[in-house]
Tab-separated table of C-alpha atoms and ligand atoms in Angstrom:
chain	number	residue	atom	x	y	z
A	74	UNK	CA	49.400	113.461	136.204
A	75	UNK	CA	48.199	110.951	133.627
A	76	UNK	CA	49.347	107.349	133.760
A	77	UNK	CA	52.963	106.805	132.740
A	78	UNK	CA	55.108	103.894	131.649
A	79	UNK	CA	57.640	103.022	134.360
A	80	UNK	CA	61.056	101.753	133.289
A	81	UNK	CA	63.833	99.977	135.111
A	82	UNK	CA	67.046	98.702	133.564
A	83	UNK	CA	67.595	95.009	134.343
A	84	UNK	CA	71.286	94.210	134.734
A	85	UNK	CA	73.703	91.727	136.263
A	86	UNK	CA	77.094	92.454	137.806
A	87	UNK	CA	78.787	89.860	135.598
A	88	UNK	CA	80.247	89.666	132.057
A	89	UNK	CA	76.696	89.707	130.645
A	90	UNK	CA	73.365	91.255	131.502
A	91	UNK	CA	71.425	88.366	130.100
A	92	UNK	CA	72.647	87.790	126.542
A	93	UNK	CA	75.160	84.948	126.551
A	94	UNK	CA	78.467	86.033	125.017
A	95	UNK	CA	77.340	89.682	124.618
A	96	UNK	CA	80.750	90.502	126.129
A	97	UNK	CA	82.315	89.246	122.877
A	98	UNK	CA	80.186	91.532	120.668
A	99	UNK	CA	82.114	94.291	118.868
A	100	UNK	CA	82.095	97.486	120.941
A	101	UNK	CA	80.759	95.892	124.146
A	102	UNK	CA	82.430	97.439	127.213
A	103	UNK	CA	81.230	95.133	129.985
A	104	UNK	CA	84.557	93.348	130.515
A	105	UNK	CA	86.139	96.754	131.107
A	106	UNK	CA	83.267	97.805	133.412
A	107	UNK	CA	83.849	94.759	135.622
A	108	UNK	CA	86.992	96.444	136.890
A	109	UNK	CA	86.239	100.088	136.089
A	110	UNK	CA	83.666	101.660	138.375
A	111	UNK	CA	83.590	104.794	136.244
A	112	UNK	CA	81.895	102.896	133.386
A	113	UNK	CA	79.162	101.687	135.748
A	114	UNK	CA	78.699	105.219	137.046
A	115	UNK	CA	78.469	106.557	133.467
A	116	UNK	CA	75.791	103.949	132.763
A	117	UNK	CA	73.794	104.972	135.851
A	118	UNK	CA	73.984	108.621	134.770
A	119	UNK	CA	72.783	107.675	131.271
A	120	UNK	CA	69.765	105.928	132.812
A	121	UNK	CA	69.093	108.997	134.929
A	122	UNK	CA	69.308	111.192	131.835
A	123	UNK	CA	66.688	108.854	130.330
A	124	UNK	CA	64.542	109.393	133.453
A	125	UNK	CA	64.481	105.670	134.268
A	126	UNK	CA	62.782	104.859	137.565
A	127	UNK	CA	65.660	102.671	138.521
A	128	UNK	CA	68.558	100.380	137.891
A	129	UNK	CA	67.733	96.820	138.943
A	130	UNK	CA	70.223	94.006	139.444
A	131	UNK	CA	69.457	90.329	139.120
A	132	UNK	CA	71.766	88.100	141.109
A	133	UNK	CA	73.157	84.621	140.647
A	134	UNK	CA	74.712	83.636	143.928
A	135	UNK	CA	76.867	80.559	143.347
A	136	UNK	CA	77.162	79.251	139.793
A	137	UNK	CA	74.881	77.592	137.218
A	138	UNK	CA	75.843	73.978	137.874
A	139	UNK	CA	72.872	71.909	136.673
A	140	UNK	CA	73.770	71.378	133.020
A	141	UNK	CA	75.818	68.166	132.671
A	142	UNK	CA	75.932	68.403	136.467
A	143	UNK	CA	78.874	70.784	136.100
A	144	UNK	CA	79.917	74.414	136.422
A	145	UNK	CA	82.098	74.126	133.284
A	146	UNK	CA	79.832	75.700	130.624
A	147	UNK	CA	78.886	78.656	132.841
A	148	UNK	CA	82.546	79.384	133.497
A	149	UNK	CA	83.705	78.712	129.924
A	150	UNK	CA	81.244	81.193	128.397
A	151	UNK	CA	81.035	83.672	131.282
A	152	UNK	CA	77.343	82.958	131.883
A	153	UNK	CA	76.812	85.118	134.964
A	154	UNK	CA	80.282	84.137	136.115
A	155	UNK	CA	82.201	85.780	137.653
A	156	UNK	CA	79.264	86.780	139.822
A	157	UNK	CA	80.202	90.079	141.453
A	158	UNK	CA	78.198	91.513	144.323
A	159	UNK	CA	75.435	93.927	143.217
A	160	UNK	CA	74.877	95.417	146.694
A	161	UNK	CA	78.437	96.653	146.920
A	162	UNK	CA	78.154	98.132	143.422
A	163	UNK	CA	74.878	99.915	144.231
A	164	UNK	CA	76.488	102.021	146.920
A	165	UNK	CA	78.944	103.378	144.330
A	166	UNK	CA	76.075	104.083	141.933
A	167	UNK	CA	74.205	105.944	144.680
A	168	UNK	CA	77.136	108.348	144.829
A	169	UNK	CA	76.979	109.013	141.074
A	170	UNK	CA	73.244	109.759	140.856
A	171	UNK	CA	70.544	111.825	142.563
A	172	UNK	CA	67.166	110.408	141.481
A	173	UNK	CA	67.726	106.942	140.055
A	174	UNK	CA	66.204	104.076	142.061
A	175	UNK	CA	68.781	101.489	143.195
A	176	UNK	CA	67.329	97.989	143.309
A	177	UNK	CA	68.941	94.627	143.721
A	178	UNK	CA	68.001	91.009	144.067
A	179	UNK	CA	68.871	89.454	147.411
A	180	UNK	CA	67.935	85.894	148.194
A	181	UNK	CA	66.213	84.976	151.437
A	182	UNK	CA	68.334	81.819	151.399
A	183	UNK	CA	71.665	83.660	151.288
A	184	UNK	CA	71.077	86.401	153.845
A	185	UNK	CA	69.465	86.694	157.258
A	186	UNK	CA	66.586	89.238	157.586
A	187	UNK	CA	68.677	91.513	159.793
A	188	UNK	CA	71.499	91.546	157.231
A	189	UNK	CA	69.200	92.597	154.396
A	190	UNK	CA	67.511	95.259	156.518
A	191	UNK	CA	70.960	96.562	157.403
A	192	UNK	CA	72.625	96.442	153.958
A	193	UNK	CA	69.708	97.779	151.928
A	194	UNK	CA	68.747	100.145	154.753
A	195	UNK	CA	72.219	101.648	154.611
A	196	UNK	CA	71.902	102.282	150.860
A	197	UNK	CA	68.363	103.598	151.365
A	198	UNK	CA	69.406	105.925	154.185
A	199	UNK	CA	72.535	107.214	152.426
A	200	UNK	CA	70.774	107.761	149.086
A	201	UNK	CA	67.829	109.691	150.483
A	202	UNK	CA	65.330	106.854	149.961
A	203	UNK	CA	66.257	105.241	146.657
A	204	UNK	CA	66.787	101.561	147.514
A	205	UNK	CA	64.743	98.631	146.242
A	206	UNK	CA	64.824	94.895	146.949
A	207	UNK	CA	63.854	92.103	144.565
A	208	UNK	CA	62.852	89.379	147.013
A	209	UNK	CA	63.800	85.929	145.742
A	210	UNK	CA	63.681	82.737	147.751
A	211	UNK	CA	66.664	80.906	146.225
A	212	UNK	CA	65.690	78.567	143.392
A	213	UNK	CA	69.308	77.911	142.337
A	214	UNK	CA	70.998	74.748	143.518
A	215	UNK	CA	74.393	76.443	143.090
A	216	UNK	CA	73.509	79.076	145.694
A	217	UNK	CA	72.864	76.443	148.339
A	218	UNK	CA	75.924	74.390	147.444
A	219	UNK	CA	78.103	77.498	147.701
A	220	UNK	CA	76.828	78.293	151.163
A	221	UNK	CA	76.579	74.740	152.439
A	222	UNK	CA	72.820	75.066	152.934
A	223	UNK	CA	70.058	72.538	152.507
A	224	UNK	CA	67.727	73.670	149.707
A	225	UNK	CA	64.107	73.584	150.844
A	226	UNK	CA	61.350	72.549	148.449
A	227	UNK	CA	59.619	75.235	146.363
A	228	UNK	CA	56.550	75.950	148.538
A	229	UNK	CA	58.453	75.537	151.788
A	230	UNK	CA	60.884	78.255	150.614
A	231	UNK	CA	57.913	80.606	150.265
A	232	UNK	CA	56.586	79.621	153.743
A	233	UNK	CA	59.997	80.461	155.140
A	234	UNK	CA	60.092	83.718	153.150
A	235	UNK	CA	56.730	84.772	154.627
A	236	UNK	CA	58.223	84.520	158.105
A	237	UNK	CA	61.378	86.204	156.820
A	238	UNK	CA	59.285	89.205	155.757
A	239	UNK	CA	57.556	89.266	159.157
A	240	UNK	CA	60.973	89.800	160.778
A	241	UNK	CA	61.873	92.501	158.225
A	242	UNK	CA	58.611	94.403	158.839
A	243	UNK	CA	59.208	94.255	162.583
A	244	UNK	CA	62.662	95.754	162.089
A	245	UNK	CA	61.504	98.353	159.536
A	246	UNK	CA	58.620	99.506	161.762
A	247	UNK	CA	60.404	99.523	165.087
A	248	UNK	CA	61.864	103.029	165.101
A	249	UNK	CA	59.015	105.439	165.849
A	250	UNK	CA	58.781	109.021	164.571
A	251	UNK	CA	60.788	111.421	166.737
A	252	UNK	CA	63.048	108.651	168.067
A	253	UNK	CA	66.259	110.231	166.763
A	254	UNK	CA	67.040	113.311	168.862
A	255	UNK	CA	70.698	113.914	167.977
A	256	UNK	CA	70.737	116.490	170.783
A	257	UNK	CA	74.332	117.697	170.963
A	258	UNK	CA	73.735	119.878	174.040
A	259	UNK	CA	72.207	117.130	176.147
A	260	UNK	CA	74.370	114.450	174.624
A	261	UNK	CA	71.378	112.254	173.794
A	262	UNK	CA	71.276	110.520	170.461
A	263	UNK	CA	67.904	108.732	170.573
A	264	UNK	CA	64.899	108.078	172.826
A	265	UNK	CA	65.019	104.364	173.762
A	266	UNK	CA	61.244	104.403	174.411
A	267	UNK	CA	60.736	105.074	170.724
A	268	UNK	CA	63.101	102.349	169.555
A	269	UNK	CA	61.351	99.026	169.980
A	270	UNK	CA	63.281	95.879	170.884
A	271	UNK	CA	62.350	93.077	168.487
A	272	UNK	CA	61.820	89.673	170.026
A	273	UNK	CA	60.993	87.290	167.216
A	274	UNK	CA	60.969	83.563	167.733
A	275	UNK	CA	59.374	81.585	164.909
A	276	UNK	CA	59.611	78.307	162.994
A	277	UNK	CA	62.581	79.470	160.915
A	278	UNK	CA	64.006	82.618	162.498
A	279	UNK	CA	65.085	83.974	165.802
A	280	UNK	CA	65.862	87.688	166.060
A	281	UNK	CA	66.330	89.637	169.272
A	282	UNK	CA	67.605	93.124	168.608
A	283	UNK	CA	66.818	96.696	167.601
A	284	UNK	CA	66.724	97.956	163.994
A	285	UNK	CA	70.251	98.672	162.725
A	286	UNK	CA	69.331	101.609	160.443
A	287	UNK	CA	66.860	104.505	160.883
A	288	UNK	CA	64.027	104.783	158.330
A	289	UNK	CA	64.873	106.649	155.123
A	290	UNK	CA	62.622	109.334	153.566
A	291	UNK	CA	60.769	106.523	151.773
A	292	UNK	CA	60.306	104.519	154.986
A	293	UNK	CA	61.723	101.229	153.755
A	294	UNK	CA	63.114	99.964	150.427
A	295	UNK	CA	60.670	99.397	147.555
A	296	UNK	CA	59.798	95.690	147.392
A	297	UNK	CA	59.850	93.848	144.074
A	298	UNK	CA	58.985	90.187	143.685
A	299	UNK	CA	59.410	87.891	140.722
A	300	UNK	CA	57.934	84.511	141.647
A	301	UNK	CA	55.317	83.490	139.128
A	302	UNK	CA	53.931	80.131	140.293
A	303	UNK	CA	50.621	80.078	142.181
A	304	UNK	CA	52.490	80.073	145.515
A	305	UNK	CA	54.809	82.795	144.210
A	306	UNK	CA	51.854	85.004	143.308
A	307	UNK	CA	50.332	84.416	146.748
A	308	UNK	CA	53.594	85.653	148.249
A	309	UNK	CA	53.711	88.604	145.822
A	310	UNK	CA	50.258	89.941	146.679
A	311	UNK	CA	51.169	89.881	150.378
A	312	UNK	CA	54.490	91.678	150.064
A	313	UNK	CA	55.328	93.265	146.710
A	314	UNK	CA	55.027	96.922	145.762
A	315	UNK	CA	55.702	95.914	142.139
A	316	UNK	CA	55.792	92.441	140.574
A	317	UNK	CA	58.338	91.630	137.910
A	318	UNK	CA	57.354	88.998	135.375
A	319	UNK	CA	58.842	87.334	132.308
A	320	UNK	CA	56.292	86.040	129.820
A	321	UNK	CA	56.962	84.796	126.296
A	322	UNK	CA	54.218	86.842	124.612
A	323	UNK	CA	51.235	89.158	125.119
A	324	UNK	CA	48.687	86.363	125.825
A	325	UNK	CA	51.061	85.112	128.556
A	326	UNK	CA	51.304	88.626	130.007
A	327	UNK	CA	47.515	88.946	130.127
A	328	UNK	CA	47.138	85.526	131.696
A	329	UNK	CA	49.793	86.312	134.315
A	330	UNK	CA	48.087	89.576	135.244
A	331	UNK	CA	44.634	87.975	135.484
A	332	UNK	CA	46.028	85.220	137.752
A	333	UNK	CA	47.729	87.796	139.960
A	334	UNK	CA	44.483	89.741	140.254
A	335	UNK	CA	42.654	86.520	141.234
A	336	UNK	CA	45.329	85.817	143.872
A	337	UNK	CA	44.956	89.368	145.218
A	338	UNK	CA	41.154	89.074	145.375
A	339	UNK	CA	41.414	85.747	147.198
A	340	UNK	CA	43.738	87.362	149.747
A	341	UNK	CA	41.602	90.501	150.091
A	342	UNK	CA	44.506	92.606	148.793
A	343	UNK	CA	44.951	95.108	145.998
A	344	UNK	CA	46.984	93.578	143.152
A	345	UNK	CA	50.430	95.176	142.777
A	346	UNK	CA	51.425	96.633	139.401
A	347	UNK	CA	53.291	94.332	137.019
A	348	UNK	CA	56.464	95.262	135.187
A	349	UNK	CA	57.119	92.937	132.229
A	350	UNK	CA	60.599	92.027	131.027
A	351	UNK	CA	61.436	93.013	127.437
A	352	UNK	CA	64.591	93.325	125.356
A	353	UNK	CA	64.407	96.229	122.873
A	354	UNK	CA	66.777	96.096	119.890
A	355	UNK	CA	66.922	99.434	118.096
A	356	UNK	CA	68.332	100.153	114.631
A	357	UNK	CA	68.385	103.076	112.207
A	358	UNK	CA	66.187	100.910	109.958
A	359	UNK	CA	64.156	97.791	110.677
A	360	UNK	CA	66.717	95.753	108.687
A	361	UNK	CA	69.589	97.102	110.774
A	362	UNK	CA	67.764	96.212	114.001
A	363	UNK	CA	67.093	92.694	112.697
A	364	UNK	CA	70.764	92.340	111.758
A	365	UNK	CA	71.713	93.292	115.319
A	366	UNK	CA	69.427	90.555	116.645
A	367	UNK	CA	70.812	87.999	114.152
A	368	UNK	CA	74.333	88.913	115.223
A	369	UNK	CA	73.490	88.174	118.867
A	370	UNK	CA	71.772	84.884	117.981
A	371	UNK	CA	74.647	83.703	115.775
A	372	UNK	CA	77.098	84.197	118.633
A	373	UNK	CA	75.074	82.119	121.135
A	374	UNK	CA	76.771	78.835	122.113
A	375	UNK	CA	73.960	76.330	122.662
A	376	UNK	CA	75.764	74.825	125.681
A	377	UNK	CA	75.980	78.271	127.318
A	378	UNK	CA	72.246	78.754	126.738
A	379	UNK	CA	71.445	75.324	128.151
A	380	UNK	CA	73.648	75.976	131.193
A	381	UNK	CA	71.525	79.039	131.942
A	382	UNK	CA	68.220	77.315	131.221
A	383	UNK	CA	69.089	74.210	133.245
A	384	UNK	CA	70.028	76.415	136.203
A	385	UNK	CA	66.782	78.391	136.189
A	386	UNK	CA	64.540	75.403	135.563
A	387	UNK	CA	66.414	73.125	137.971
A	388	UNK	CA	66.564	70.410	135.289
A	389	UNK	CA	69.638	69.004	133.521
A	390	UNK	CA	68.686	69.320	129.843
A	391	UNK	CA	71.847	67.521	128.663
A	392	UNK	CA	71.009	64.655	126.349
A	393	UNK	CA	67.402	65.768	125.818
A	394	UNK	CA	66.060	66.065	122.286
A	395	UNK	CA	66.604	69.716	121.255
A	396	UNK	CA	63.936	69.785	118.547
A	397	UNK	CA	61.083	68.388	120.622
A	398	UNK	CA	58.629	70.724	122.417
A	399	UNK	CA	59.741	71.722	125.917
A	400	UNK	CA	57.901	69.431	128.318
A	401	UNK	CA	56.404	70.823	131.525
A	402	UNK	CA	58.825	68.917	133.760
A	403	UNK	CA	58.154	68.870	137.487
A	404	UNK	CA	60.698	71.049	139.267
A	405	UNK	CA	61.521	72.500	142.651
A	406	UNK	CA	63.246	75.504	141.003
A	407	UNK	CA	61.255	77.998	138.908
A	408	UNK	CA	57.839	76.406	138.467
A	409	UNK	CA	56.376	79.679	137.190
A	410	UNK	CA	58.870	80.044	134.324
A	411	UNK	CA	58.673	76.343	133.422
A	412	UNK	CA	54.890	76.570	133.092
A	413	UNK	CA	54.996	79.860	131.133
A	414	UNK	CA	57.354	78.458	128.487
A	415	UNK	CA	56.120	74.867	128.335
A	416	UNK	CA	52.519	75.996	127.776
A	417	UNK	CA	53.011	78.894	125.396
A	418	UNK	CA	49.622	80.245	124.298
A	419	UNK	CA	48.597	81.733	120.970
A	420	UNK	CA	51.518	80.073	119.162
A	421	UNK	CA	52.844	76.608	118.410
A	422	UNK	CA	54.729	75.022	121.338
A	423	UNK	CA	58.392	75.995	121.627
A	424	UNK	CA	61.065	73.350	121.219
A	425	UNK	CA	63.822	72.954	123.799
A	426	UNK	CA	66.246	74.558	121.305
A	427	UNK	CA	63.960	77.595	120.842
A	428	UNK	CA	63.536	78.062	124.589
A	429	UNK	CA	67.305	77.660	125.117
A	430	UNK	CA	67.958	80.384	122.516
A	431	UNK	CA	65.403	82.666	124.162
A	432	UNK	CA	67.162	81.980	127.469
A	433	UNK	CA	70.537	82.726	125.962
A	434	UNK	CA	69.249	86.002	124.562
A	435	UNK	CA	67.297	87.343	127.505
A	436	UNK	CA	66.085	84.600	129.912
A	437	UNK	CA	62.899	84.390	127.898
A	438	UNK	CA	62.040	88.073	127.617
A	439	UNK	CA	60.504	88.911	124.251
A	440	UNK	CA	62.550	91.088	121.891
A	441	UNK	CA	61.070	94.297	120.477
A	442	UNK	CA	63.028	94.900	117.296
A	443	UNK	CA	62.863	97.880	114.953
A	444	UNK	CA	63.395	101.568	114.446
A	445	UNK	CA	63.050	103.856	117.487
A	446	UNK	CA	59.484	104.683	116.353
A	447	UNK	CA	58.549	101.017	115.948
A	448	UNK	CA	59.982	100.116	119.373
A	449	UNK	CA	58.212	103.031	121.095
A	450	UNK	CA	54.905	102.207	119.357
A	451	UNK	CA	55.091	98.542	120.348
A	452	UNK	CA	55.962	99.413	123.944
A	453	UNK	CA	52.982	101.748	124.151
A	454	UNK	CA	50.722	99.166	122.530
A	455	UNK	CA	51.672	96.330	124.935
A	456	UNK	CA	51.437	98.713	127.893
A	457	UNK	CA	47.892	99.711	126.914
A	458	UNK	CA	46.798	96.195	125.978
A	459	UNK	CA	48.046	94.532	129.172
A	460	UNK	CA	47.548	97.537	131.474
A	461	UNK	CA	51.003	96.827	132.912
A	462	UNK	CA	52.962	99.157	135.147
A	463	UNK	CA	55.900	99.319	132.805
A	464	UNK	CA	58.956	97.351	131.762
A	465	UNK	CA	62.150	95.809	133.046
A	466	UNK	CA	64.448	96.394	130.105
A	467	UNK	CA	67.370	94.095	129.399
A	468	UNK	CA	70.076	95.738	127.307
A	469	UNK	CA	72.208	93.789	124.846
A	470	UNK	CA	75.565	95.334	123.849
A	471	UNK	CA	76.934	97.591	126.585
A	472	UNK	CA	76.689	100.474	126.894
A	473	UNK	CA	75.620	101.395	123.352
A	474	UNK	CA	72.223	99.658	123.520
A	475	UNK	CA	71.339	101.668	126.653
A	476	UNK	CA	72.515	104.915	125.048
A	477	UNK	CA	70.545	104.174	121.865
A	478	UNK	CA	67.396	103.536	123.875
A	479	UNK	CA	67.789	106.666	126.003
A	480	UNK	CA	68.692	108.948	123.075
A	481	UNK	CA	66.325	107.554	120.450
A	482	UNK	CA	63.337	105.776	122.050
A	483	UNK	CA	62.827	107.809	125.244
A	484	UNK	CA	62.205	111.127	123.394
A	485	UNK	CA	59.458	109.431	121.330
A	486	UNK	CA	57.774	108.021	124.448
A	487	UNK	CA	58.002	111.474	126.007
A	488	UNK	CA	56.461	113.085	122.923
A	489	UNK	CA	53.608	110.599	123.084
A	490	UNK	CA	52.974	111.815	126.664
A	491	UNK	CA	53.336	108.313	128.134
A	492	UNK	CA	56.711	108.808	129.813
A	493	UNK	CA	58.050	111.425	132.211
A	494	UNK	CA	60.285	114.309	131.150
A	495	UNK	CA	61.276	115.095	134.744
A	496	UNK	CA	61.351	113.074	137.959
A	497	UNK	CA	58.278	113.703	140.125
A	498	UNK	CA	60.035	113.088	143.446
A	499	UNK	CA	63.359	112.292	145.009
A	500	UNK	CA	62.625	108.818	146.387
A	501	UNK	CA	62.273	105.586	144.395
A	502	UNK	CA	58.811	105.062	145.914
A	503	UNK	CA	57.627	108.533	144.892
A	504	UNK	CA	58.866	108.170	141.320
A	505	UNK	CA	57.201	104.779	141.001
A	506	UNK	CA	53.971	106.478	142.092
A	507	UNK	CA	53.571	104.143	145.098
A	508	UNK	CA	51.851	105.116	148.345
B	169	FMN	C1	61.508	87.811	136.197
B	169	FMN	C2	62.236	86.958	137.182
B	169	FMN	C3	63.460	87.383	137.691
B	169	FMN	C4	64.126	86.640	138.655
B	169	FMN	N1	65.340	87.050	139.117
B	169	FMN	C5	66.023	86.241	139.963
B	169	FMN	C6	67.342	86.563	140.376
B	169	FMN	O1	67.924	87.562	139.963
B	169	FMN	N2	67.979	85.730	141.228
B	169	FMN	C7	67.379	84.588	141.721
B	169	FMN	O2	67.992	83.875	142.502
B	169	FMN	N3	66.120	84.269	141.351
B	169	FMN	C8	65.446	85.032	140.470
B	169	FMN	N4	64.200	84.677	140.069
B	169	FMN	C9	63.591	83.467	140.655
B	169	FMN	C10	62.316	83.709	141.429
B	169	FMN	O3	62.401	84.746	142.329
B	169	FMN	C11	61.792	82.444	142.100
B	169	FMN	O4	62.627	82.053	143.161
B	169	FMN	C12	61.700	81.313	141.156
B	169	FMN	O5	61.184	81.738	139.924
B	169	FMN	C13	60.816	80.209	141.718
B	169	FMN	O6	59.550	80.683	142.054
B	169	FMN	P1	58.271	80.556	141.132
B	169	FMN	O7	58.117	79.114	140.782
B	169	FMN	O8	57.175	81.084	142.020
B	169	FMN	O9	58.488	81.430	139.925
B	169	FMN	C14	63.530	85.425	139.103
B	169	FMN	C15	62.317	85.003	138.557
B	169	FMN	C16	61.673	85.742	137.607
B	169	FMN	C17	60.361	85.259	137.073
């Protein structure tokens, strides 16, 4: 089969996906979905009808509490608050679908390795091999304050996450083929000689046990990773099946990919594919699509945008000059995103206000605005130009923006021959074309 664009839908189990105050847009159904599972299941089925590789949840454990050193703006505008659990939701979405990949972000600061192997392994096992994990190390101060944890510095979090992954691999690889006998006559469930006892004692973790869940048809969950600093890319080339990146423009995408390939070469690894974040906005005419974008921008409260931006960047932007270029401020939170937006290439530097608005719209993902044909053409063009794996798509108004994309853009991509018309396999790994 020729190369295809891979698509995942990038969502959050909160009042918004990423667009601040999208819940207040006319026709948006997210507030209803927060307490109506059926709407989430309908959405998952729509994505499956659109042959998406997967649904993919970001997660904000805790609350954005950096801006003005307070939680107030996040709560006032519903910026990822309330923050409902995506793992619990995924199990309900597994029941409503048959092919859709089921990925979620889980932070190595919030969970122990055994817990992640167990929770995601249960979804993977029950869904016939459709689980995925976006490995994040915990850049949010609010996450650590919620759990009463000390927040390690940026690079130290990655050192800890490397050992974290070592424990996960041990658990994932410890049940050998043929271990499960389920022999009703003899009354023997499994062969203990084929179930290895893990005895891990390291700098950060201690784990003495056996794996809690048998391997699924895809072996273990698909691993995504979204760190974009130098240390983050080092981690990604060691562990990720697919890397997820947010870049402000095409030069940034190319630069990110070249750096990742350098990091892979230095580590003697093959570079994983990169899925870039985008936010398509589709209209019957170009003017209608632009009006939809303007409507979203007009609704954005600048304090809600800054609450989000301050959280991600680990910097309190209160009191800073909004119309000055964003400075590359030293941070222990997301160094990769700070660098990407403070050093924008091929354009004039972005002011703090412009970056805050981009954050309020889609945490910095570029918008692709136009008719279905224009959106499909631009997606194909960026895919060819950057040689990316595909896209993490952030919807705007729910669920109409997802339905518009599936009904209007997907058929054009299919007609171009760059997007599947049927799933190739039954597991997430198989559909992503991974080994
Ligand atoms: C595209 C993208 C998506 C991310 N999604 C999440 C998320 O949902 N939850 C979270 O806690 N961190 C998330 N992060 C944070 C990163 O995983 C990472 O911890 C942070 O960016 C700091 O690492 P870096 O400097 O290497 O980028 C995301 C980062 C990027 C670039």
